[in-house]
CSV table of C-alpha atoms and ligand atoms in Angstrom, one decimal:
chain,number,residue,atom,x,y,z
F,682,MET,CA,0.0,0.0,0.0
F,683,ILE,CA,1.4,3.4,-1.0
F,684,GLU,CA,2.0,5.8,1.9
F,685,TYR,CA,1.0,9.3,0.9
F,686,ARG,CA,2.0,12.5,2.5
F,687,ASN,CA,-1.0,13.9,4.3
F,688,LEU,CA,-2.5,17.3,3.4
F,689,ARG,CA,-4.7,19.0,5.9
F,690,VAL,CA,-7.9,20.2,4.3
F,691,ALA,CA,-10.2,22.7,6.1
F,692,ILE,CA,-13.7,23.6,4.8
F,693,LEU,CA,-15.4,26.8,5.6
F,694,GLY,CA,-19.2,26.5,5.3
F,695,ALA,CA,-21.5,23.6,5.1
F,696,GLY,CA,-24.4,25.0,3.0
F,697,SER,CA,-25.7,23.2,-0.1
F,698,VAL,CA,-22.2,23.1,-1.7
F,699,GLY,CA,-20.1,22.6,1.4
F,700,ALA,CA,-22.1,19.7,2.7
F,701,GLN,CA,-21.8,17.9,-0.7
F,702,VAL,CA,-18.0,18.6,-0.8
F,703,VAL,CA,-17.7,17.0,2.6
F,704,SER,CA,-19.8,14.1,1.6
F,705,LEU,CA,-18.0,13.4,-1.6
F,706,LEU,CA,-14.6,13.9,0.0
F,707,LEU,CA,-15.4,11.4,2.7
F,708,LYS,CA,-16.8,8.9,0.2
F,709,HIS,CA,-14.1,9.2,-2.5
F,710,GLY,CA,-11.1,10.3,-0.4
F,711,ASP,CA,-9.0,7.3,-1.3
F,712,GLU,CA,-9.5,7.8,-5.1
F,713,LEU,CA,-8.8,11.5,-4.8
F,714,ALA,CA,-5.6,10.7,-2.9
F,715,GLN,CA,-4.4,8.4,-5.6
F,716,ARG,CA,-5.1,11.1,-8.2
F,717,SER,CA,-3.4,13.7,-6.2
F,718,GLY,CA,-0.5,11.7,-4.8
F,719,ALA,CA,-1.3,13.0,-1.3
F,720,GLY,CA,-3.7,12.0,1.5
F,721,LEU,CA,-6.5,14.5,1.9
F,722,GLU,CA,-7.3,14.7,5.6
F,723,LEU,CA,-10.4,16.6,6.3
F,724,VAL,CA,-9.5,18.3,9.5
F,725,GLY,CA,-12.7,20.2,10.1
F,726,VAL,CA,-15.7,22.1,8.7
F,727,ALA,CA,-16.4,25.6,10.1
F,728,VAL,CA,-20.0,26.5,10.4
F,729,ARG,CA,-22.1,29.2,12.1
F,730,GLU,CA,-24.5,26.8,13.8
F,731,LEU,CA,-23.5,23.3,14.8
F,732,ASP,CA,-27.0,22.0,14.7
F,733,ALA,CA,-28.3,23.6,11.5
F,734,PRO,CA,-30.0,21.2,9.0
F,735,ARG,CA,-27.7,20.2,6.2
F,736,SER,CA,-28.2,18.6,2.7
F,737,ALA,CA,-25.7,15.9,3.6
F,738,GLN,CA,-24.7,14.4,6.9
F,739,ILE,CA,-21.4,15.6,8.4
F,740,PRO,CA,-19.8,13.7,11.3
F,741,ARG,CA,-20.3,15.8,14.4
F,742,HIS,CA,-16.6,15.7,15.4
F,743,LEU,CA,-15.7,17.6,12.2
F,744,LEU,CA,-17.9,20.6,12.9
F,745,THR,CA,-16.5,23.7,14.6
F,746,THR,CA,-17.6,27.3,15.0
F,747,ASP,CA,-13.9,28.3,15.2
F,748,ALA,CA,-13.1,29.1,11.6
F,749,GLU,CA,-9.9,31.0,12.4
F,750,GLY,CA,-8.6,28.1,14.5
F,751,LEU,CA,-9.3,25.7,11.7
F,752,ILE,CA,-7.6,27.8,9.0
F,753,VAL,CA,-4.3,28.0,10.9
F,754,GLY,CA,-2.4,24.8,10.3
F,755,ALA,CA,-4.4,23.8,7.2
F,756,ASP,CA,-2.6,23.1,3.9
F,757,ILE,CA,-5.6,23.7,1.8
F,758,VAL,CA,-8.6,25.9,2.8
F,759,ILE,CA,-11.9,25.6,0.9
F,760,GLU,CA,-14.1,28.7,1.3
F,761,LEU,CA,-17.8,28.0,0.7
F,762,ILE,CA,-19.5,30.5,3.0
F,763,GLY,CA,-20.1,33.1,0.2
F,764,GLY,CA,-20.5,36.9,0.6
F,765,LEU,CA,-17.7,39.4,1.1
F,766,GLU,CA,-17.0,39.3,4.8
F,767,PRO,CA,-15.8,37.3,6.7
F,768,ALA,CA,-14.9,35.3,3.6
F,769,ARG,CA,-12.3,37.8,2.4
F,770,SER,CA,-10.6,38.0,5.8
F,771,PHE,CA,-10.6,34.2,6.2
F,772,ILE,CA,-9.1,33.8,2.7
F,773,LEU,CA,-6.4,36.4,3.5
F,774,THR,CA,-5.6,34.6,6.7
F,775,ALA,CA,-5.3,31.3,4.9
F,776,LEU,CA,-3.1,32.7,2.1
F,777,ASN,CA,-0.9,34.6,4.5
F,778,SER,CA,-0.3,31.4,6.5
F,779,GLY,CA,0.8,29.7,3.2
F,780,ALA,CA,-2.3,27.6,2.5
F,781,ASP,CA,-3.7,27.2,-1.0
F,782,VAL,CA,-7.3,28.4,-1.1
F,783,ILE,CA,-10.3,27.1,-3.1
F,784,THR,CA,-13.3,29.3,-3.4
F,785,ALA,CA,-16.7,29.4,-5.3
F,786,ASN,CA,-17.2,33.0,-4.3
F,787,LYS,CA,-17.8,35.0,-7.5
F,788,ALA,CA,-18.9,38.1,-5.6
F,789,LEU,CA,-15.7,38.2,-3.6
F,790,LEU,CA,-13.5,37.6,-6.7
F,791,ALA,CA,-15.3,40.2,-8.7
F,792,THR,CA,-14.9,42.7,-5.9
F,793,HIS,CA,-11.6,41.9,-4.2
F,794,GLY,CA,-9.9,39.6,-6.7
F,795,PRO,CA,-6.8,41.7,-7.2
F,796,GLU,CA,-6.1,41.9,-3.4
F,797,LEU,CA,-6.6,38.1,-3.0
F,798,PHE,CA,-4.4,37.2,-6.0
F,799,GLU,CA,-1.7,39.6,-4.8
F,800,ALA,CA,-1.8,38.0,-1.3
F,801,ALA,CA,-1.4,34.5,-2.9
F,802,GLU,CA,1.5,35.6,-5.1
F,803,GLN,CA,3.3,37.2,-2.2
F,804,VAL,CA,3.5,33.9,-0.4
F,805,GLY,CA,3.7,31.6,-3.4
F,806,ALA,CA,0.3,30.1,-2.7
F,807,GLN,CA,-2.5,29.7,-5.2
F,808,LEU,CA,-6.2,30.7,-5.3
F,809,TYR,CA,-8.4,28.2,-7.2
F,810,TYR,CA,-11.9,29.2,-8.3
F,811,GLU,CA,-13.3,26.8,-11.0
F,812,ALA,CA,-16.7,26.7,-9.2
F,813,ALA,CA,-17.1,30.5,-9.2
F,814,VAL,CA,-18.3,30.7,-12.8
F,815,ALA,CA,-21.0,28.4,-14.1
F,816,ALA,CA,-20.4,25.9,-11.3
F,817,ALA,CA,-19.9,22.4,-12.8
F,818,ILE,CA,-18.8,23.6,-16.2
F,819,PRO,CA,-15.0,23.6,-16.6
F,820,ILE,CA,-14.4,27.1,-17.9
F,821,ILE,CA,-11.8,28.7,-15.6
F,822,ARG,CA,-9.1,26.1,-16.4
F,823,PRO,CA,-9.8,26.0,-20.2
F,824,LEU,CA,-9.4,29.8,-20.3
F,825,ARG,CA,-6.5,29.9,-17.9
F,826,ASP,CA,-4.5,26.9,-19.3
F,827,SER,CA,-5.9,25.2,-22.4
F,828,LEU,CA,-6.5,28.6,-24.3
F,829,ALA,CA,-3.4,30.3,-22.8
F,830,GLY,CA,-1.7,30.0,-26.1
F,831,ASP,CA,-4.5,31.5,-28.1
F,832,ARG,CA,-6.1,35.0,-28.4
F,833,ILE,CA,-9.7,35.2,-27.2
F,834,VAL,CA,-11.8,37.5,-29.3
F,835,ARG,CA,-15.1,37.2,-27.6
F,836,ILE,CA,-17.0,35.3,-24.9
F,837,MET,CA,-20.8,35.1,-24.7
F,838,GLY,CA,-22.1,33.3,-21.7
F,839,ILE,CA,-25.5,32.2,-20.4
F,840,VAL,CA,-24.1,32.2,-16.9
F,841,ASN,CA,-27.2,32.6,-14.8
F,842,GLY,CA,-29.5,29.7,-14.6
F,843,THR,CA,-32.4,31.5,-12.9
F,844,THR,CA,-32.8,34.0,-15.7
F,845,ASN,CA,-32.3,31.4,-18.4
F,846,PHE,CA,-35.1,29.4,-16.8
F,847,ILE,CA,-37.4,32.4,-16.8
F,848,LEU,CA,-36.7,33.5,-20.3
F,849,ASP,CA,-37.0,29.9,-21.5
F,850,ARG,CA,-40.4,29.5,-19.9
F,851,MET,CA,-41.5,32.8,-21.5
F,852,ASP,CA,-40.4,31.4,-24.9
F,853,THR,CA,-41.5,27.8,-24.7
F,854,ALA,CA,-44.5,28.0,-22.3
F,855,GLY,CA,-45.8,31.5,-23.1
F,856,GLU,CA,-45.6,32.5,-19.4
F,857,THR,CA,-45.2,36.2,-18.4
F,858,LEU,CA,-42.0,37.1,-16.6
F,859,GLU,CA,-43.8,37.4,-13.3
F,860,SER,CA,-45.3,33.9,-13.6
F,861,ALA,CA,-42.0,32.3,-14.8
F,862,LEU,CA,-40.3,33.9,-11.8
F,863,ALA,CA,-42.9,32.4,-9.5
F,864,THR,CA,-42.3,29.0,-11.1
F,865,ALA,CA,-38.5,29.5,-10.7
F,866,THR,CA,-39.0,30.3,-7.0
F,867,GLU,CA,-41.3,27.3,-6.5
F,868,LEU,CA,-38.7,24.9,-8.1
F,869,GLY,CA,-35.9,26.4,-6.0
F,870,TYR,CA,-34.0,28.0,-8.9
F,871,ALA,CA,-34.6,31.5,-7.7
F,872,GLU,CA,-33.7,32.8,-4.3
F,873,ALA,CA,-36.3,34.3,-2.0
F,874,ASP,CA,-34.8,37.7,-3.1
F,875,PRO,CA,-34.2,37.2,-6.8
F,876,THR,CA,-32.6,40.7,-7.3
F,877,ALA,CA,-29.1,39.5,-7.9
F,878,ASP,CA,-30.2,37.1,-10.6
F,879,ILE,CA,-32.9,39.0,-12.4
F,880,GLU,CA,-31.2,42.4,-12.3
F,881,GLY,CA,-28.0,40.8,-13.8
F,882,TYR,CA,-25.7,41.4,-10.8
F,883,ASP,CA,-24.7,37.7,-10.6
F,884,ALA,CA,-24.0,37.5,-14.3
F,885,ALA,CA,-22.0,40.7,-14.1
F,886,GLN,CA,-19.7,39.2,-11.5
F,887,LYS,CA,-19.1,36.2,-13.7
F,888,ALA,CA,-18.6,38.5,-16.7
F,889,ALA,CA,-15.9,40.4,-14.7
F,890,ILE,CA,-14.1,37.1,-13.9
F,891,LEU,CA,-14.3,35.7,-17.4
F,892,ALA,CA,-13.2,39.0,-19.0
F,893,SER,CA,-10.2,39.3,-16.6
F,894,LEU,CA,-9.1,35.7,-17.4
F,895,ALA,CA,-9.7,35.9,-21.1
F,896,PHE,CA,-7.9,39.2,-21.7
F,897,HIS,CA,-5.2,39.0,-19.0
F,898,THR,CA,-6.5,42.2,-17.6
F,899,THR,CA,-8.1,43.1,-14.3
F,900,VAL,CA,-11.7,44.0,-15.0
F,901,PRO,CA,-13.4,45.5,-11.9
F,902,ILE,CA,-17.0,44.7,-11.3
F,903,ASP,CA,-18.0,48.4,-11.5
F,904,ARG,CA,-16.7,48.5,-15.1
F,905,VAL,CA,-19.1,45.9,-16.2
F,906,TYR,CA,-22.2,47.4,-18.0
F,907,ARG,CA,-25.3,45.7,-16.7
F,908,GLU,CA,-29.0,45.4,-17.6
F,909,GLY,CA,-31.2,42.7,-16.1
F,910,ILE,CA,-34.3,41.0,-17.5
F,911,THR,CA,-37.0,42.8,-15.6
F,912,GLY,CA,-38.0,44.9,-18.6
F,913,VAL,CA,-38.4,41.9,-21.0
F,914,THR,CA,-42.0,41.5,-21.9
F,915,ILE,CA,-43.8,38.4,-23.3
F,916,GLU,CA,-44.6,40.5,-26.4
F,917,GLU,CA,-40.9,40.9,-27.0
F,918,VAL,CA,-40.3,37.2,-26.5
F,919,ASP,CA,-43.1,36.4,-28.9
F,920,ALA,CA,-42.0,38.9,-31.5
F,921,ALA,CA,-38.4,37.5,-31.2
F,922,ARG,CA,-39.7,34.0,-31.9
F,923,LYS,CA,-41.5,35.1,-35.0
F,924,ALA,CA,-38.4,36.8,-36.3
F,925,GLY,CA,-36.2,33.7,-35.7
F,926,TYR,CA,-34.6,34.9,-32.4
F,927,VAL,CA,-34.7,33.9,-28.8
F,928,VAL,CA,-34.1,36.4,-25.9
F,929,LYS,CA,-31.2,35.3,-23.6
F,930,LEU,CA,-29.4,37.2,-20.8
F,931,LEU,CA,-25.8,37.3,-22.1
F,932,ALA,CA,-22.6,38.0,-20.2
F,933,ILE,CA,-20.3,39.3,-22.9
F,934,ALA,CA,-16.5,39.9,-22.7
F,935,GLU,CA,-15.0,41.2,-25.9
F,936,ARG,CA,-11.8,42.5,-27.3
F,937,LEU,CA,-12.6,45.9,-28.9
F,938,THR,CA,-11.0,48.9,-30.4
F,939,ASP,CA,-11.6,52.2,-28.8
F,940,ARG,CA,-13.4,54.3,-31.4
F,941,GLU,CA,-11.6,57.5,-30.4
F,942,THR,CA,-8.0,56.4,-29.8
F,943,GLY,CA,-7.8,53.3,-31.9
F,944,VAL,CA,-6.3,51.5,-28.9
F,945,GLU,CA,-7.3,47.9,-28.2
F,946,GLY,CA,-9.4,47.4,-25.0
F,947,VAL,CA,-11.9,45.1,-23.3
F,948,SER,CA,-15.7,45.4,-23.0
F,949,ALA,CA,-17.5,43.5,-20.3
F,950,ARG,CA,-21.3,43.7,-20.3
F,951,VAL,CA,-24.5,41.9,-19.4
F,952,TYR,CA,-27.9,42.5,-21.1
F,953,PRO,CA,-30.8,40.6,-22.5
F,954,ALA,CA,-30.2,40.2,-26.2
F,955,LEU,CA,-31.8,38.6,-29.3
F,956,VAL,CA,-29.9,35.5,-30.3
F,957,PRO,CA,-30.6,33.8,-33.6
F,958,ARG,CA,-32.3,30.4,-33.1
F,959,THR,CA,-29.6,28.8,-35.2
F,960,HIS,CA,-26.9,29.9,-32.7
F,961,PRO,CA,-25.7,27.1,-30.3
F,962,LEU,CA,-26.6,29.3,-27.3
F,963,ALA,CA,-30.2,29.3,-28.4
F,964,ALA,CA,-30.3,25.6,-27.6
F,965,VAL,CA,-29.5,26.2,-23.9
F,966,HIS,CA,-32.8,25.6,-22.1
F,967,GLY,CA,-34.1,25.6,-18.6
F,968,ALA,CA,-31.6,26.5,-15.9
F,969,LYS,CA,-28.6,25.3,-17.8
F,970,ASN,CA,-25.6,27.5,-18.4
F,971,ALA,CA,-23.2,27.7,-21.4
F,972,VAL,CA,-20.2,29.7,-22.4
F,973,PHE,CA,-19.4,30.3,-26.1
F,974,ILE,CA,-15.9,31.3,-26.9
F,975,GLU,CA,-14.5,32.7,-30.1
F,976,ALA,CA,-10.8,32.4,-30.3
F,977,GLU,CA,-8.4,33.5,-33.0
F,978,ALA,CA,-6.8,30.1,-33.6
F,979,ALA,CA,-9.2,27.6,-32.0
F,980,GLY,CA,-12.3,29.1,-33.6
F,981,ASP,CA,-15.7,28.6,-31.9
F,982,LEU,CA,-15.9,26.6,-28.7
F,983,MET,CA,-18.9,25.9,-26.4
F,984,PHE,CA,-18.9,24.7,-22.8
F,985,TYR,CA,-22.3,23.6,-21.5
F,986,GLY,CA,-23.8,22.1,-18.3
F,987,ALA,CA,-25.1,22.8,-14.8
F,988,GLY,CA,-24.4,26.3,-13.6
F,989,ALA,CA,-25.7,25.7,-10.1
F,990,GLY,CA,-26.6,23.0,-7.6
F,991,GLY,CA,-24.9,21.6,-4.5
F,992,ILE,CA,-23.3,18.4,-5.9
F,993,GLU,CA,-22.6,19.9,-9.3
F,994,THR,CA,-20.7,22.8,-7.8
F,995,ALA,CA,-18.9,20.3,-5.5
F,996,SER,CA,-17.5,18.6,-8.5
F,997,ALA,CA,-15.7,21.7,-9.6
F,998,VAL,CA,-14.5,22.3,-6.0
F,999,LEU,CA,-13.1,18.8,-5.7
F,1000,GLY,CA,-11.3,19.2,-9.1
F,1001,ASP,CA,-9.6,22.3,-7.6
F,1002,LEU,CA,-8.7,20.2,-4.5
F,1003,VAL,CA,-7.0,17.6,-6.6
F,1004,SER,CA,-5.1,20.3,-8.5
F,1005,ALA,CA,-4.1,22.0,-5.3
F,1006,ALA,CA,-2.9,18.8,-3.8
F,1007,ARG,CA,-0.9,17.9,-6.8
F,1008,ARG,CA,0.8,21.2,-6.6
F,1009,HIS,CA,1.7,20.7,-3.0
F,1010,VAL,CA,3.2,17.3,-3.9
F,1011,ILE,CA,5.3,18.8,-6.7
F,1012,GLY,CA,6.2,21.9,-4.6
F,1013,GLY,CA,7.2,25.4,-5.9
F,1014,PRO,CA,5.1,28.6,-6.0
F,1015,GLY,CA,1.6,28.8,-7.2
F,1016,VAL,CA,0.8,30.1,-10.7
F,1017,ALA,CA,0.1,33.8,-10.4
F,1018,GLU,CA,-2.9,35.3,-12.0
F,1019,SER,CA,-2.0,36.8,-15.4
F,1020,THR,CA,-3.1,40.4,-15.7
F,1021,ASN,CA,0.0,41.5,-17.7
F,1022,ALA,CA,-1.9,42.7,-20.8
F,1023,ASN,CA,-3.5,45.4,-18.7
F,1024,LEU,CA,-5.8,46.6,-21.5
F,1025,PRO,CA,-8.1,49.6,-21.0
F,1026,ILE,CA,-11.7,48.8,-20.1
F,1027,LEU,CA,-13.9,50.4,-22.7
F,1028,PRO,CA,-17.4,51.8,-21.9
F,1029,ILE,CA,-20.5,50.4,-23.6
F,1030,SER,CA,-20.5,53.3,-26.1
F,1031,ASN,CA,-17.6,51.5,-28.0
F,1032,VAL,CA,-19.6,48.4,-28.6
F,1033,GLN,CA,-20.8,47.8,-32.2
F,1034,THR,CA,-24.1,46.0,-32.3
F,1035,ARG,CA,-27.3,45.6,-34.1
F,1036,TYR,CA,-30.7,46.6,-32.6
F,1037,GLN,CA,-34.2,45.5,-33.2
F,1038,ILE,CA,-36.5,48.4,-32.3
F,1039,SER,CA,-40.3,48.3,-32.0
F,1040,LEU,CA,-42.2,51.5,-32.3
F,1041,SER,CA,-45.9,52.5,-32.3
F,1042,VAL,CA,-46.3,55.3,-34.7
F,1043,VAL,CA,-49.0,57.5,-36.1
F,1044,ASP,CA,-50.1,56.1,-39.4
F,1045,GLN,CA,-50.1,59.0,-41.9
F,1046,PRO,CA,-48.1,60.1,-45.0
F,1047,GLY,CA,-44.4,60.9,-44.4
F,1048,VAL,CA,-44.0,59.0,-41.1
F,1049,LEU,CA,-41.8,56.3,-42.4
F,1050,ALA,CA,-39.7,58.8,-44.2
F,1051,ALA,CA,-39.4,60.9,-41.0
F,1052,ILE,CA,-38.3,57.9,-39.0
F,1053,ALA,CA,-35.8,56.7,-41.6
F,1054,ASN,CA,-34.4,60.2,-41.5
F,1055,LEU,CA,-33.8,60.0,-37.8
F,1056,PHE,CA,-31.8,56.8,-38.3
F,1057,SER,CA,-29.8,58.3,-41.1
F,1058,GLU,CA,-29.1,61.5,-39.1
F,1059,HIS,CA,-27.4,59.4,-36.4
F,1060,GLY,CA,-25.4,57.3,-38.9
F,1061,VAL,CA,-27.5,54.1,-38.3
F,1062,SER,CA,-28.3,52.0,-41.3
F,1063,ILE,CA,-31.6,50.2,-41.4
F,1064,GLU,CA,-31.5,46.6,-42.4
F,1065,THR,CA,-35.2,45.5,-42.1
F,1066,VAL,CA,-38.5,47.2,-41.6
F,1067,GLU,CA,-41.8,45.5,-40.9
F,1068,GLN,CA,-45.1,47.3,-40.4
F,1069,SER,CA,-48.0,45.6,-38.9
F,1070,VAL,CA,-51.6,46.3,-40.0
F,1071,SER,CA,-52.7,49.7,-38.9
F,1072,SER,CA,-55.2,49.9,-36.2
F,1073,THR,CA,-58.0,52.4,-36.9
F,1074,THR,CA,-60.0,51.8,-33.7
F,1075,ASN,CA,-59.0,51.7,-30.1
F,1076,LEU,CA,-59.8,48.8,-27.7
F,1077,ALA,CA,-63.3,50.1,-27.2
F,1078,GLY,CA,-64.0,50.0,-30.9
F,1079,GLU,CA,-64.0,53.7,-31.3
F,1080,THR,CA,-62.5,55.3,-34.4
F,1081,LEU,CA,-59.1,56.8,-33.6
F,1082,ALA,CA,-58.4,60.4,-34.7
F,1083,THR,CA,-54.8,59.4,-35.5
F,1084,PRO,CA,-54.6,55.7,-36.5
F,1085,GLY,CA,-51.6,53.9,-35.3
F,1086,ALA,CA,-49.2,51.3,-36.7
F,1087,THR,CA,-46.4,49.2,-35.3
F,1088,LEU,CA,-43.0,49.2,-36.9
F,1089,VAL,CA,-40.3,46.8,-36.1
F,1090,ILE,CA,-36.9,48.1,-37.4
F,1091,GLY,CA,-33.8,46.0,-37.6
F,1092,THR,CA,-30.5,47.9,-37.9
F,1093,HIS,CA,-27.2,47.0,-39.4
F,1094,GLU,CA,-24.3,47.0,-37.0
F,1095,ALA,CA,-23.7,50.5,-35.5
F,1096,SER,CA,-22.1,51.9,-32.4
F,1097,GLU,CA,-23.9,51.7,-29.2
F,1098,SER,CA,-23.7,55.5,-28.8
F,1099,ASP,CA,-25.2,56.1,-32.2
F,1100,LEU,CA,-28.0,53.5,-31.6
F,1101,SER,CA,-28.9,54.9,-28.2
F,1102,ALA,CA,-28.9,58.5,-29.6
F,1103,THR,CA,-31.3,57.2,-32.3
F,1104,VAL,CA,-33.6,55.7,-29.7
F,1105,ALA,CA,-33.6,59.0,-27.7
F,1106,ALA,CA,-34.5,60.9,-30.9
F,1107,LEU,CA,-37.3,58.4,-31.7
F,1108,ASN,CA,-38.6,58.9,-28.2
F,1109,SER,CA,-38.9,62.6,-28.6
F,1110,SER,CA,-40.2,62.5,-32.2
F,1111,ALA,CA,-43.8,63.8,-32.8
F,1112,VAL,CA,-44.6,60.9,-35.1
F,1113,VAL,CA,-43.6,58.2,-32.6
F,1114,GLN,CA,-46.2,57.4,-30.0
F,1115,ASN,CA,-44.0,54.9,-28.1
F,1116,VAL,CA,-40.7,53.0,-28.4
F,1117,THR,CA,-42.1,49.7,-27.1
F,1118,SER,CA,-38.9,47.7,-27.3
F,1119,PHE,CA,-35.3,47.9,-28.2
F,1120,LEU,CA,-33.1,44.9,-27.9
F,1121,ARG,CA,-29.6,44.2,-29.1
F,1122,VAL,CA,-28.9,41.4,-31.5
F,1123,GLU,CA,-25.9,39.2,-30.7
F,1124,GLY,CA,-24.3,36.1,-32.2
F,1125,SER,CA,-25.0,36.6,-35.8
H,748,HSE,N1,-28.1,32.1,-8.8
H,748,HSE,C1,-27.2,31.6,-9.8
H,748,HSE,C2,-28.0,31.1,-11.0
H,748,HSE,C3,-26.3,30.4,-9.4
H,748,HSE,O1,-29.2,31.2,-11.0
H,748,HSE,O2,-27.4,30.7,-12.0
H,748,HSE,C4,-25.2,30.8,-8.6
H,748,HSE,O3,-24.3,31.7,-9.3
């Protein structure tokens, strides 16, 4: 029997992910030791309440409320408590005492990543975070290692399962956003307070992490442009379907050229967008996640799978544990985070995109020409125009003094600033009653 060197593993947090990590580690510890070349001794699990109900049983003698005491003396610390504090302080304590750290904490990385990576580098430790983006889907390591020799052009990710579930229900079951959200809550996808998901904060944190990795540049969370899905209507989803699109909340990280300076930079953004039904991301249903990568040499790649869930996320955490243990066995300093490209972060105004704009307009001679003029004045080229049958009566059947029509206008690619100036001009035009929808088109 091979005698392995023992590595002391401490786990902070025994929520849905932590409890599953403990359970799998206790069940498959021998196999993981063989793969790592080191014994993985679980020395304790720090929790707030010893008697709280858990999704998997944890032997009582492993539980402690003394997180600090557990961290000191551990070779590898797994942080699964979430939130900014005390997670940040615990991770700093662990790194400063020379332990490698594994975390699934996207909010912390998106907010304090540079500080934590710096602390790891100072002591030659390493911070692993495969579970922080899209949970079970291997995406951190592919970006960090497998694609390190390539140049990423663009990443488009469906990285929030709750919003994908909601938009998918609106598309496939005709539910309103409110009803689909209620279903998501019932099924346990959405949190009691769904704000972080539906307003795009969760996806923005993941966009910051993906953009930093892909472009070797620190991308702070406050430089990620963000729109959530709360404004998406069932009418927009229906119209999208008829036009061959599906609405998806996308986290996009892209290499762009600054329009003013000509300098290359990075754009990171989150918004609901129209995706052609022929695009691989359109086939991502329910609460599943997927990350689509366009790389200069590798071409298009897609990573698909579970973006949440206790045991699924535990898979990514344990993969990091094996990596960390292997590194301990080999010795030497951890691999520092690569931010050497240090590209400027570009504002949303630099993005080139296509819009699909729906307007209700007065139906009288010259209106179409006036609207076309507004687009041309802002340098935006129209690709498609569709006008629906005019309505000459209101809902009560009374004849309207000024009959209305609905126009759906698709544009060619234009800058975000020109497009938003066009929408502002439409909003204040006398012939436009209402701009009922404007959505960006991505992936075509
Ligand atoms: N709340 C997230 C989602 C999972 O719905 O995908 C954790 O990031």
